[in-house]
mmCIF file of C-alpha atoms and ligand atoms in Angstrom:
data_model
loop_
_atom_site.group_PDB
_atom_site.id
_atom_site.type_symbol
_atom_site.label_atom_id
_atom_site.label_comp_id
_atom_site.label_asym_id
_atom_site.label_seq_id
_atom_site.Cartn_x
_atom_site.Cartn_y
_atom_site.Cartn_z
ATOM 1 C CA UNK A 1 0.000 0.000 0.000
ATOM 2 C CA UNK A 2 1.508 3.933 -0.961
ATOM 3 C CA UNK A 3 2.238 5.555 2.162
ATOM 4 C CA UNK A 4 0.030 8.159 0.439
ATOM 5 C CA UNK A 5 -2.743 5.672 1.296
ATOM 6 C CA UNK A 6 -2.026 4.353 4.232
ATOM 7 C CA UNK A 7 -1.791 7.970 6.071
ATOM 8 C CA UNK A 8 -4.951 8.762 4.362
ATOM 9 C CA UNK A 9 -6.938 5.820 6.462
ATOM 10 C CA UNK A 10 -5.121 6.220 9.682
ATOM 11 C CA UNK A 11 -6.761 10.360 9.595
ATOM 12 C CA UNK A 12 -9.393 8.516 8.832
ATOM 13 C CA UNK A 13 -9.267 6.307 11.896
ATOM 14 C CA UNK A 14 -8.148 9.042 14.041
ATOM 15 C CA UNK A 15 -11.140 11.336 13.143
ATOM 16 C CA UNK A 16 -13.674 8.468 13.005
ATOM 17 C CA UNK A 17 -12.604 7.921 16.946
ATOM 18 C CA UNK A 18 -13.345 11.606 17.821
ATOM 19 C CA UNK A 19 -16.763 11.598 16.220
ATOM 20 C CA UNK A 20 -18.751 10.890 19.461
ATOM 21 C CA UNK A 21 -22.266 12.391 17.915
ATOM 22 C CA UNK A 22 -24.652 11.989 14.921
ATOM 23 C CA UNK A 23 -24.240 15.571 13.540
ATOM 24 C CA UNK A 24 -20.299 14.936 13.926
ATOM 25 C CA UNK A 25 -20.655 11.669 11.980
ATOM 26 C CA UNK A 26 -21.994 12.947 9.200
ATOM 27 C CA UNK A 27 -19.916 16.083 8.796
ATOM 28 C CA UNK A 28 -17.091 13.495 8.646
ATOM 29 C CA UNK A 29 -19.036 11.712 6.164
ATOM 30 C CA UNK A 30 -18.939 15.198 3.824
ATOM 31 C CA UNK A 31 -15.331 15.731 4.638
ATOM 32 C CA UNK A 32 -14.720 12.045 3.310
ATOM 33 C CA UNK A 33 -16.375 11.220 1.033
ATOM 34 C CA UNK A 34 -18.892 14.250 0.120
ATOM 35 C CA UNK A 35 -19.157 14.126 -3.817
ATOM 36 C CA UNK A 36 -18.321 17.644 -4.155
ATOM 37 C CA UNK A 37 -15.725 18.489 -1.830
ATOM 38 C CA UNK A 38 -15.088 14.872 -0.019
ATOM 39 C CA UNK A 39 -11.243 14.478 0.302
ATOM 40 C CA UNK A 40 -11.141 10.453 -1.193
ATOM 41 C CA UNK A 41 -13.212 12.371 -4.296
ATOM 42 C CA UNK A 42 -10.316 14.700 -4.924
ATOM 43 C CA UNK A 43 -8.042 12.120 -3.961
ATOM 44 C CA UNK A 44 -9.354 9.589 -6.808
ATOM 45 C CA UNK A 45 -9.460 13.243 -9.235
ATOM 46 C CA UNK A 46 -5.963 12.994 -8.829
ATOM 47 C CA UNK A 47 -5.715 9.806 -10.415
ATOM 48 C CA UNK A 48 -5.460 11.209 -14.055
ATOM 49 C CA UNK A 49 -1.700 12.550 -13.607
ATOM 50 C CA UNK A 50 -0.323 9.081 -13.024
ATOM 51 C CA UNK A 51 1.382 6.779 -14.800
ATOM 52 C CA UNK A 52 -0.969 3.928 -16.419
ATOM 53 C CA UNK A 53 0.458 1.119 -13.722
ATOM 54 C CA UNK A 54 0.544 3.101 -11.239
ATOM 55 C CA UNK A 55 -3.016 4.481 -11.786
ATOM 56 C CA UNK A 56 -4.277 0.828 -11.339
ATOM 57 C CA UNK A 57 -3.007 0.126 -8.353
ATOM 58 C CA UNK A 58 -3.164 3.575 -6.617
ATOM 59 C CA UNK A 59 -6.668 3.579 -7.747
ATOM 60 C CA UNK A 60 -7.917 0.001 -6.576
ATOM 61 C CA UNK A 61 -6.204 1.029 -3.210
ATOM 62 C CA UNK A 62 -8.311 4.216 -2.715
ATOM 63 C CA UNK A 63 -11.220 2.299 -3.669
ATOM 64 C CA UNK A 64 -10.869 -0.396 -0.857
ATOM 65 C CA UNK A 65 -10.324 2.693 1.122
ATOM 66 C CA UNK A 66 -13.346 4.297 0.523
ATOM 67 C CA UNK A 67 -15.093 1.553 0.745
ATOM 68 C CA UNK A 68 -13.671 1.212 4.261
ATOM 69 C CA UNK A 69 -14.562 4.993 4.952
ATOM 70 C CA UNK A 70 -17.966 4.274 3.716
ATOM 71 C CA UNK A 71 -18.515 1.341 5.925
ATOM 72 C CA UNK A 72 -17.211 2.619 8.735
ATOM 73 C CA UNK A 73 -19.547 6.301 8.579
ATOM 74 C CA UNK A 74 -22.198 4.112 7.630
ATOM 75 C CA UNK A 75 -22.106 1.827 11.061
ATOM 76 C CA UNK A 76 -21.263 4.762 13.175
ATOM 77 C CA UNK A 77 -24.521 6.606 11.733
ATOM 78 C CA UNK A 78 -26.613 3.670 12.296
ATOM 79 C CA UNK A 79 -25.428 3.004 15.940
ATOM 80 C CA UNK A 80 -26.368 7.028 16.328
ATOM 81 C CA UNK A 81 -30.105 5.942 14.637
ATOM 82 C CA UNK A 82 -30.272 2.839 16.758
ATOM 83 C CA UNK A 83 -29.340 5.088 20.283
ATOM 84 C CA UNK A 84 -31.916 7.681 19.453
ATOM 85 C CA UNK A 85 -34.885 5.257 19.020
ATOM 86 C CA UNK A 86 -34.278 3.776 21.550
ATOM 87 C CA UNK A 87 -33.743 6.948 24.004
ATOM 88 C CA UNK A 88 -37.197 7.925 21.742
ATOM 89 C CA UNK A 89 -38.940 4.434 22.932
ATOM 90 C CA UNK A 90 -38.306 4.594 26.649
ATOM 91 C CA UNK A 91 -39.409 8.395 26.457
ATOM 92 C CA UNK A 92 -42.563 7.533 25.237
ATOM 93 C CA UNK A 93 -42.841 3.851 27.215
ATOM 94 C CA UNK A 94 -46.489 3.446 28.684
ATOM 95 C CA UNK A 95 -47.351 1.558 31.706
ATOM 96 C CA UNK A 96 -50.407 -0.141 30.872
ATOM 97 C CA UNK A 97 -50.793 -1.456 33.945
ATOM 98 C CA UNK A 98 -50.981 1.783 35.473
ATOM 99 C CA UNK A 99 -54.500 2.607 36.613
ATOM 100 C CA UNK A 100 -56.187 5.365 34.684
ATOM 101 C CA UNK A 101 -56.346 8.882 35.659
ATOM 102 C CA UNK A 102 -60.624 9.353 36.765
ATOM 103 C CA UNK A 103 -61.696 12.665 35.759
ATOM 104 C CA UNK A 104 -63.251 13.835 38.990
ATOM 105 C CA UNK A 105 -67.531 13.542 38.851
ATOM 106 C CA UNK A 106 -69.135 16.690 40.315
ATOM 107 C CA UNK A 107 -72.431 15.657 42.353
ATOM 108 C CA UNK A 108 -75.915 17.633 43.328
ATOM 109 C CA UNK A 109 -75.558 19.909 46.036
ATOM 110 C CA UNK A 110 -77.014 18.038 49.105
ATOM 111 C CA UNK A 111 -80.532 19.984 49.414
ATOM 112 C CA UNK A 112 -81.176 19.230 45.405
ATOM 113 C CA UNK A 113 -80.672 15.737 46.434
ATOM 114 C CA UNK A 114 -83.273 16.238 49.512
ATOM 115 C CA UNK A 115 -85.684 17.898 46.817
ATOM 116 C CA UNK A 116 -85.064 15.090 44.222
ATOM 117 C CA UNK A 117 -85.942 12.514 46.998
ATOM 118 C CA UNK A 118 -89.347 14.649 48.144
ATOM 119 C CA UNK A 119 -90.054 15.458 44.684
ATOM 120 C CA UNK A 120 -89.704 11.585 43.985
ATOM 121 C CA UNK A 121 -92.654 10.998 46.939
ATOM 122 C CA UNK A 122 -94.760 13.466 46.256
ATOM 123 C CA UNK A 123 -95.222 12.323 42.048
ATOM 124 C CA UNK A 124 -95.467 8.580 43.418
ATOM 125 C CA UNK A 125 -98.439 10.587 45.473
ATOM 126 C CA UNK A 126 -100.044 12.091 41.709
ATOM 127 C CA UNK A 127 -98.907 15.080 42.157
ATOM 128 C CA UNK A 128 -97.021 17.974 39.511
ATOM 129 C CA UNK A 129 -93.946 19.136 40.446
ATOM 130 C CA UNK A 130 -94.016 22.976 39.473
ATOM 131 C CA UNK A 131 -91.495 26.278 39.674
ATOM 132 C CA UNK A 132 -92.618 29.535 39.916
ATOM 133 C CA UNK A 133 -91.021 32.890 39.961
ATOM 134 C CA UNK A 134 -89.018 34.181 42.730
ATOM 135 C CA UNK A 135 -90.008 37.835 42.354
ATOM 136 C CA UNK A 136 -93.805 38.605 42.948
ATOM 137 C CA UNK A 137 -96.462 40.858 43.267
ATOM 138 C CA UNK A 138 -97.650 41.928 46.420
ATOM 139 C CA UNK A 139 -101.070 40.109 44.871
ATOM 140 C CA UNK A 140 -99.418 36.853 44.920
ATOM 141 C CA UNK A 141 -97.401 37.127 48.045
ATOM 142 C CA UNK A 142 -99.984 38.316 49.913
ATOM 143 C CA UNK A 143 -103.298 39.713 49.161
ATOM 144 C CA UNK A 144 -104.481 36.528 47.344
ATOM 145 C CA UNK A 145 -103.448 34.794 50.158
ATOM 146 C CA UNK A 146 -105.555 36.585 52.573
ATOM 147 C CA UNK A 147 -103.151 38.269 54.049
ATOM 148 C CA UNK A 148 -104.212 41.317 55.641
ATOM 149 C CA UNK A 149 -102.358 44.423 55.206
ATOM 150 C CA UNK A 150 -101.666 44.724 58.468
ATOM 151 C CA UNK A 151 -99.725 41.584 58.434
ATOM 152 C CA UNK A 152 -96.016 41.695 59.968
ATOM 153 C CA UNK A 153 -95.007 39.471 56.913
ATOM 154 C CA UNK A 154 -95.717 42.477 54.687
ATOM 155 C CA UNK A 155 -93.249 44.486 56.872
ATOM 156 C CA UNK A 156 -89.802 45.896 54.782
ATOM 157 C CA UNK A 157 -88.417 44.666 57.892
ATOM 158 C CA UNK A 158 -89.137 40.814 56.497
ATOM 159 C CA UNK A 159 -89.201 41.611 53.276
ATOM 160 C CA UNK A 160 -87.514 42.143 50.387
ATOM 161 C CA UNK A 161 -89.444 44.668 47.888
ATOM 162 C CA UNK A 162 -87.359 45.670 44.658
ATOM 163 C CA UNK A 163 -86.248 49.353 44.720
ATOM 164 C CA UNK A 164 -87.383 52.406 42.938
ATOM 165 C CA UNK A 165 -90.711 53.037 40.984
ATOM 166 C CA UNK A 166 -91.699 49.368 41.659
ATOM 167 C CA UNK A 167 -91.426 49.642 45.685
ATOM 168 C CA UNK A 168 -93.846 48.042 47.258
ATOM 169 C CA UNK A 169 -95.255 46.601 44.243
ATOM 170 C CA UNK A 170 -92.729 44.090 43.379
ATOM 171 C CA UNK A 171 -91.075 41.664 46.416
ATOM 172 C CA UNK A 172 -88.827 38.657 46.381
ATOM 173 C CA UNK A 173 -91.337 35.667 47.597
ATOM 174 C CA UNK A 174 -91.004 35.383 51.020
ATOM 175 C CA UNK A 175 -92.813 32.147 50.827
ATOM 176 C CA UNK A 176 -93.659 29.363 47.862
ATOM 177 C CA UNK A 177 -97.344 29.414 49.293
ATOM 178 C CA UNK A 178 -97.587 31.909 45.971
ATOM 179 C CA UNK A 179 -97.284 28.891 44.044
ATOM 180 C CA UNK A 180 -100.927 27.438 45.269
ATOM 181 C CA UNK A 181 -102.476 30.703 43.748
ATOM 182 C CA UNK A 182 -100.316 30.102 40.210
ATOM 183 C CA UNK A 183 -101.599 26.542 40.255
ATOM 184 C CA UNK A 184 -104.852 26.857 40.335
ATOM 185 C CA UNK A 185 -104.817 30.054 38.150
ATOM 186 C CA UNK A 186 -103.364 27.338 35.653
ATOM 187 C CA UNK A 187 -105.688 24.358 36.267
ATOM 188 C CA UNK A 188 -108.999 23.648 37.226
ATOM 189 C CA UNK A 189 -109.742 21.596 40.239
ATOM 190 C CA UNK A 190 -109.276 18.619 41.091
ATOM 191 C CA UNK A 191 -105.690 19.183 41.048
ATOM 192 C CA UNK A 192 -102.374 18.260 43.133
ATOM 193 C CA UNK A 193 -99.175 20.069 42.823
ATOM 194 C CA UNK A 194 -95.958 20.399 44.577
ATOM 195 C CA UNK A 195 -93.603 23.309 44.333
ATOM 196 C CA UNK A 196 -90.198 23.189 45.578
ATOM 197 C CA UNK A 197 -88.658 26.759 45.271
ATOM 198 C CA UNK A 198 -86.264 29.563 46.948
ATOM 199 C CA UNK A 199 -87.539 32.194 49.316
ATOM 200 C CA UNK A 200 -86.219 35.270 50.800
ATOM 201 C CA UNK A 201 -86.989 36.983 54.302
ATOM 202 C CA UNK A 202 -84.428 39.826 55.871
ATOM 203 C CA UNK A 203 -83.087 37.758 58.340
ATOM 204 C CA UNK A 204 -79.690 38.294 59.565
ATOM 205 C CA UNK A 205 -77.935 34.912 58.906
ATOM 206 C CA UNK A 206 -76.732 32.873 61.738
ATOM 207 C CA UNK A 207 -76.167 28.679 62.386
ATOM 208 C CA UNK A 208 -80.209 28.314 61.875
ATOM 209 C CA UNK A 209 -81.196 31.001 59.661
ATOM 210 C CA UNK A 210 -80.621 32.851 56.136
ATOM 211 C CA UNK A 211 -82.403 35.228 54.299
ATOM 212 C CA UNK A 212 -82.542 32.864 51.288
ATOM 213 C CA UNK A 213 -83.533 29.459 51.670
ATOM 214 C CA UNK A 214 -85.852 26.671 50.175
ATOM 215 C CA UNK A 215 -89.028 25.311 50.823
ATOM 216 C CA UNK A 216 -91.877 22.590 49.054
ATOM 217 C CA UNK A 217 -95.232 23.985 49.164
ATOM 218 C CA UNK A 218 -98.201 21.418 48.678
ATOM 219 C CA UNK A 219 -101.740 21.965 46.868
ATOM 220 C CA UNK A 220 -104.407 19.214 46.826
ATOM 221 C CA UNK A 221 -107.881 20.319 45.556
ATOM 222 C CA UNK A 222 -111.035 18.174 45.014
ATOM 223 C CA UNK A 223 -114.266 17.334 46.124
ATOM 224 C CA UNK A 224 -114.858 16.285 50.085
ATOM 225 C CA UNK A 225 -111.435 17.269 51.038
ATOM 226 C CA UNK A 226 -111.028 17.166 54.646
ATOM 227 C CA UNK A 227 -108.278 17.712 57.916
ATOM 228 C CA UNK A 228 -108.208 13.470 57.508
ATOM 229 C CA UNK A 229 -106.689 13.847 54.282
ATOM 230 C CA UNK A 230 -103.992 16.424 55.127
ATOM 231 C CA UNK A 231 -103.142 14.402 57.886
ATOM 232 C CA UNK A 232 -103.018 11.406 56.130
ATOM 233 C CA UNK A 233 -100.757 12.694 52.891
ATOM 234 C CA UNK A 234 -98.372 14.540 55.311
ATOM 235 C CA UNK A 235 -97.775 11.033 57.575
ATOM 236 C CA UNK A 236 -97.855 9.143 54.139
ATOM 237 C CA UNK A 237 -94.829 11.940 53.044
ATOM 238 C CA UNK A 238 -92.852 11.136 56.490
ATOM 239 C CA UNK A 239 -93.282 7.679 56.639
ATOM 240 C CA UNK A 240 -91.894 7.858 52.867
ATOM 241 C CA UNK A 241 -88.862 10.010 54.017
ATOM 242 C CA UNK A 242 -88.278 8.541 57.194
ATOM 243 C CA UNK A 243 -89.673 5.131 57.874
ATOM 244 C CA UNK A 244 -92.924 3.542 58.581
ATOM 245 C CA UNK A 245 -92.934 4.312 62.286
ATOM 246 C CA UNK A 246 -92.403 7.808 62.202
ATOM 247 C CA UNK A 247 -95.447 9.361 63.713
ATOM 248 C CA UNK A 248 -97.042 12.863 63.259
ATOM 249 C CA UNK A 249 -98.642 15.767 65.530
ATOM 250 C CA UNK A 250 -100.889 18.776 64.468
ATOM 251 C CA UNK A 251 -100.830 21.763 66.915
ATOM 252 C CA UNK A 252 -103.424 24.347 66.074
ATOM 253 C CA UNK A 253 -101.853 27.636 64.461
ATOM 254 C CA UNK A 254 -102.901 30.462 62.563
ATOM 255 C CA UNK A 255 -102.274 31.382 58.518
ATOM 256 C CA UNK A 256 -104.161 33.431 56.520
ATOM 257 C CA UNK A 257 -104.961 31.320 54.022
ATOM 258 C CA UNK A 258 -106.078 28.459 55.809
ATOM 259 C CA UNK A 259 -108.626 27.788 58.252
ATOM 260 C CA UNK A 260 -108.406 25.762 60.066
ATOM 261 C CA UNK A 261 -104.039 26.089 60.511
ATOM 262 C CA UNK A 262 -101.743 23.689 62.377
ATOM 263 C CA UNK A 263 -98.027 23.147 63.014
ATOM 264 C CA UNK A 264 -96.817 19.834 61.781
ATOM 265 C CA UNK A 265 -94.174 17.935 64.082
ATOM 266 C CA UNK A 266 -93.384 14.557 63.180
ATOM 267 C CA UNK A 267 -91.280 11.536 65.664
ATOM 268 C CA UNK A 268 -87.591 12.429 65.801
ATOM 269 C CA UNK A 269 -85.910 10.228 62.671
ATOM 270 C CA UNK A 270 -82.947 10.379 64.854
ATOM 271 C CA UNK A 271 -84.335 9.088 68.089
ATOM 272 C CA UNK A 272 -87.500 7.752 67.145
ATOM 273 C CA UNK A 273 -89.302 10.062 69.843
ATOM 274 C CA UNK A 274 -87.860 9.202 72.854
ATOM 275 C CA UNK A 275 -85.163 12.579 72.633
ATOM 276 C CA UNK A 276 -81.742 12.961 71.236
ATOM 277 C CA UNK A 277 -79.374 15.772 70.488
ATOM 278 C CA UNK A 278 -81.398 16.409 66.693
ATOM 279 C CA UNK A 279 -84.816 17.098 68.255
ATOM 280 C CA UNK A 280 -83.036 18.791 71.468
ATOM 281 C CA UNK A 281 -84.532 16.201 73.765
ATOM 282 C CA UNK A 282 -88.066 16.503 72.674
ATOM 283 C CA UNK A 283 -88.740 13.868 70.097
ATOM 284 C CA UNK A 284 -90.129 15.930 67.755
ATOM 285 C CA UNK A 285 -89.356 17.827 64.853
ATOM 286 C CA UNK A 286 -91.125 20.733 63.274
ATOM 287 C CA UNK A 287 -92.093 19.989 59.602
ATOM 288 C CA UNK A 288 -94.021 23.177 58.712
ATOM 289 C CA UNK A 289 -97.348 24.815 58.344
ATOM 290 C CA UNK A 290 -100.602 23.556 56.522
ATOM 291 C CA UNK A 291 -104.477 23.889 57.376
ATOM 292 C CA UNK A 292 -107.626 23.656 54.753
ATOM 293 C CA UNK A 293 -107.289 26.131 52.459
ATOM 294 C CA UNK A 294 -109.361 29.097 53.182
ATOM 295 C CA UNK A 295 -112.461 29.985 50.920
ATOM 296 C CA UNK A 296 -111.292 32.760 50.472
ATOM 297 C CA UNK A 297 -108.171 31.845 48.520
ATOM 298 C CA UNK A 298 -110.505 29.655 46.631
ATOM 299 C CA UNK A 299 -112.673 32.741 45.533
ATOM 300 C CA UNK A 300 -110.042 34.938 44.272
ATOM 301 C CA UNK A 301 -109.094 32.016 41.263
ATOM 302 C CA UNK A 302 -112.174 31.968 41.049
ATOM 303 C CA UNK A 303 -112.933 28.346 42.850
ATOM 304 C CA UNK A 304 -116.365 27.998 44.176
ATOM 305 C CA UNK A 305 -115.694 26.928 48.225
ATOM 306 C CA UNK A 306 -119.195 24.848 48.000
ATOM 307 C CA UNK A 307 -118.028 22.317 45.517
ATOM 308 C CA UNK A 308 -114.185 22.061 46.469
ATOM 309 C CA UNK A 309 -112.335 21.884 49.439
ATOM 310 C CA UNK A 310 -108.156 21.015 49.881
ATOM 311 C CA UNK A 311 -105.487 21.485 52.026
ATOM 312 C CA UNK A 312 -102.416 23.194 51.376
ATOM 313 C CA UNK A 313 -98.909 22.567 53.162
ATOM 314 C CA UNK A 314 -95.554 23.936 53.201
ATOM 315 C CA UNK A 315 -91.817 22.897 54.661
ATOM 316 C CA UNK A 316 -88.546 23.740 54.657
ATOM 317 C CA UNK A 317 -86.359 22.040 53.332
ATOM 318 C CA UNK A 318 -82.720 23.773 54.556
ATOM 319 C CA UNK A 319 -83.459 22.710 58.364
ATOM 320 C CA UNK A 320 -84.499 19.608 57.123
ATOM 321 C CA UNK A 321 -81.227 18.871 55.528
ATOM 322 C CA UNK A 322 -78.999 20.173 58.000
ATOM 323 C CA UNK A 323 -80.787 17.846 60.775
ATOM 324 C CA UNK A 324 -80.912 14.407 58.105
ATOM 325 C CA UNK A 325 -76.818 15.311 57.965
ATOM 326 C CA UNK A 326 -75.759 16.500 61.275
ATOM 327 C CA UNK A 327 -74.917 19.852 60.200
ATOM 328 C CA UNK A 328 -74.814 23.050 63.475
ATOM 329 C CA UNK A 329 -74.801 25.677 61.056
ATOM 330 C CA UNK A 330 -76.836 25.743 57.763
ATOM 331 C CA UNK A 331 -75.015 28.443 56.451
ATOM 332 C CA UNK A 332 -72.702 25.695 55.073
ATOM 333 C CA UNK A 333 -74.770 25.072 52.802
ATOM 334 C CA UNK A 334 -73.990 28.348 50.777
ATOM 335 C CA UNK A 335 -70.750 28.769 50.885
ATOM 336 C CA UNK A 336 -69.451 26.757 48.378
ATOM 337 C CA UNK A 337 -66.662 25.066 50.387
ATOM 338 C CA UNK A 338 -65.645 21.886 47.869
ATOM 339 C CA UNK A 339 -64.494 20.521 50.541
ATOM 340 C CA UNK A 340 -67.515 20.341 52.405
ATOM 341 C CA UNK A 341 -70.228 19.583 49.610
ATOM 342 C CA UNK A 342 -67.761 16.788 48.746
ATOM 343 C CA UNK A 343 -69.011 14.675 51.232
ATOM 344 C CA UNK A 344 -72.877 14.374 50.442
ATOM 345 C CA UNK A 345 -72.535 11.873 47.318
HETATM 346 N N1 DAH B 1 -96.031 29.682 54.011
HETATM 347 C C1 DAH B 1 -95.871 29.355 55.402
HETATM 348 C C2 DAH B 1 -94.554 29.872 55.899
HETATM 349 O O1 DAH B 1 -93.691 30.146 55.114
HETATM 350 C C3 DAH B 1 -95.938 27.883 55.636
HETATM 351 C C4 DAH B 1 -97.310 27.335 55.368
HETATM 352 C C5 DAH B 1 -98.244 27.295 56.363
HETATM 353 C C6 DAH B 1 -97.634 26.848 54.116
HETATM 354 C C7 DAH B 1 -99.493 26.787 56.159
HETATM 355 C C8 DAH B 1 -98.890 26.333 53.870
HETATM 356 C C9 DAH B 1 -99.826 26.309 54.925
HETATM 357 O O2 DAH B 1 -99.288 25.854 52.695
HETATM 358 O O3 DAH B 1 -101.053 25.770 54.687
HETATM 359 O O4 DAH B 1 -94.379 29.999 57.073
#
């Protein structure tokens, strides 16, 4: 072999050792063998000046040689390939063993799920579930009602009229009984509705009270109505809520729109009656008003007292749901803390 030759391959060698990275192997591929300015291409360019015999030999030399070169590039470049796929692979490995990420479920705020589950009694019972609006007239929250206008409800102290021109016009409902006139404005007896809805009173908020909160007003009219059957439907509803022995009480009280009014208590669901921390030692829990609706509420939709009778009832359904979970302060309830509505799935 020329020594011309044989230096040539050990540069070759020498540079091929230092090339340690894929751009660096192919730079030395250019600087080889590049077919413009590769230096085995101006190397076999050269060929032409020699002598014939030498030309052969000098020429199959450099050809073993860059086949070498070519080799050589070639297996470094694919040893580069080979180390980046498989740095790429274990990049992109995936555990499939691994459980899956859940995508967190929300849930219904813990009174919608104590309306759902009255709502759910009271269709099994045949009646409509209906909403109504929250702002009203002073018709609907109280004069078709019967309520006098001397009556403290009416008070801007308890409640909420809208300001300017409309003042004392236009109030927030500070009950759903509004809902009884609005259903049987809409239907004609017999009828049976049930209207769960917000209402709004001025009361300064503290663990048992807010000045917006929910309640379920109930409506039955029909022929022969009597006290039995509000008694019966409401101990049907709390059996249905709470269990077959929970018992009920009436205490006489006065509403405007019914006559006669009572109180509802029914048996502690806590205790059973016999007196616990929920019903503060007296086995009993308030429910809500109801009484027989008053003829007069039946007149003004135009309901002829004679032929129908019914009984109207209403609860609410915030206390309700902070006794059923043990909550001491109901504002809870409203203020949004994740990590309190969390645990009512
Ligand atoms: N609306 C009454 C209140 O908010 C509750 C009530 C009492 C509703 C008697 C009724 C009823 O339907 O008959 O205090």
């Amino acid at each position: 072999m020329s020594d011309r030759i044989t230096q040539l391959r050990s540069d070759f060698d020498f540079e091929l050792a230092a090339a340690t990275a894929e751009a660096e192997a192919t730079l030395l591929r250019d600087r080889w063998v590049g077919r413009k300015s590769g230096l085995l291409t101006a190397e076999m360019k050269t060929l032409g000046k020699l002598s014939p015999e030498e030309r052969k030999t000098v020429g199959a030399e450099l050809n073993v040689l860059k086949g070498y070169v070519e080799a050589a590039i070639e297996k470094l470049l694919d040893g580069f390939a080979a180390k980046r796929e498989a740095e790429q692979l274990a990049k992109e490995r995936i555990d499939v063993t691994l459980p899956g990420r859940r995508i967190p479920a929300g849930h219904l705020h813990p009174i919608t799920l104590l309306r759902h589950r009255i709502e759910d009694i009271f269709v099994s019972m045949g009646y409509e579930i209906e909403d109504g609006p929250e702002i009203e007239t002073n018709f609907y929250n109280f004069d078709s009602l019967n309520i006098p206008a001397n009556h403290p409800a009416r008070s801007p102290q308890d409640t909420f009229y809208l300001a300017g021109e409309l003042a004392d016009k236009l109030a927030l409902r500070s009950q759903t009984s509004t809902m009884q006139i609005h259903a049987m404005q809409k239907r004609q007896p017999p009828l049976r509705v049930a209207a769960p809805g917000r209402v709004f009173r001025r009361d300064t908020p503290d663990a048992t009270h807010n000045p917006m909160f929910y309640q379920v007003e109930g409506l039955l009219i029909d022929r022969g109505i009597t006290l039995g059957d509000l008694k019966g439907t409401v101990e049907e509803f709390v059996r249905r809520l709470f269990g077959p022995e929970t018992q009920t009480r009436f205490r006489p009280s006065y509403f405007p729109f019914v006559e006669p009014g009572a109180e509802i208590d029914y048996t502690c669901f806590k205790c059973g009656g016999s007196g616990c921390r929920v019903c503060k030692g007296s086995g009993w829990i308030e429910m809500g008003g109801s009484g027989m609706v008053h003829p007069n509420v039946l007149r003004v939709v135009g309901i002829d007292p004679e032929e129908f009778t019914g009984f109207a009832f209403g609860l609410g359904l915030d206390r309700l749901c902070a006794l059923m979970y043990g909550l001491d302060d109901i504002r809870l309830l409203y203020e949004n803390d994740v990590r309190f509505l969390e645990q009512f799935t």
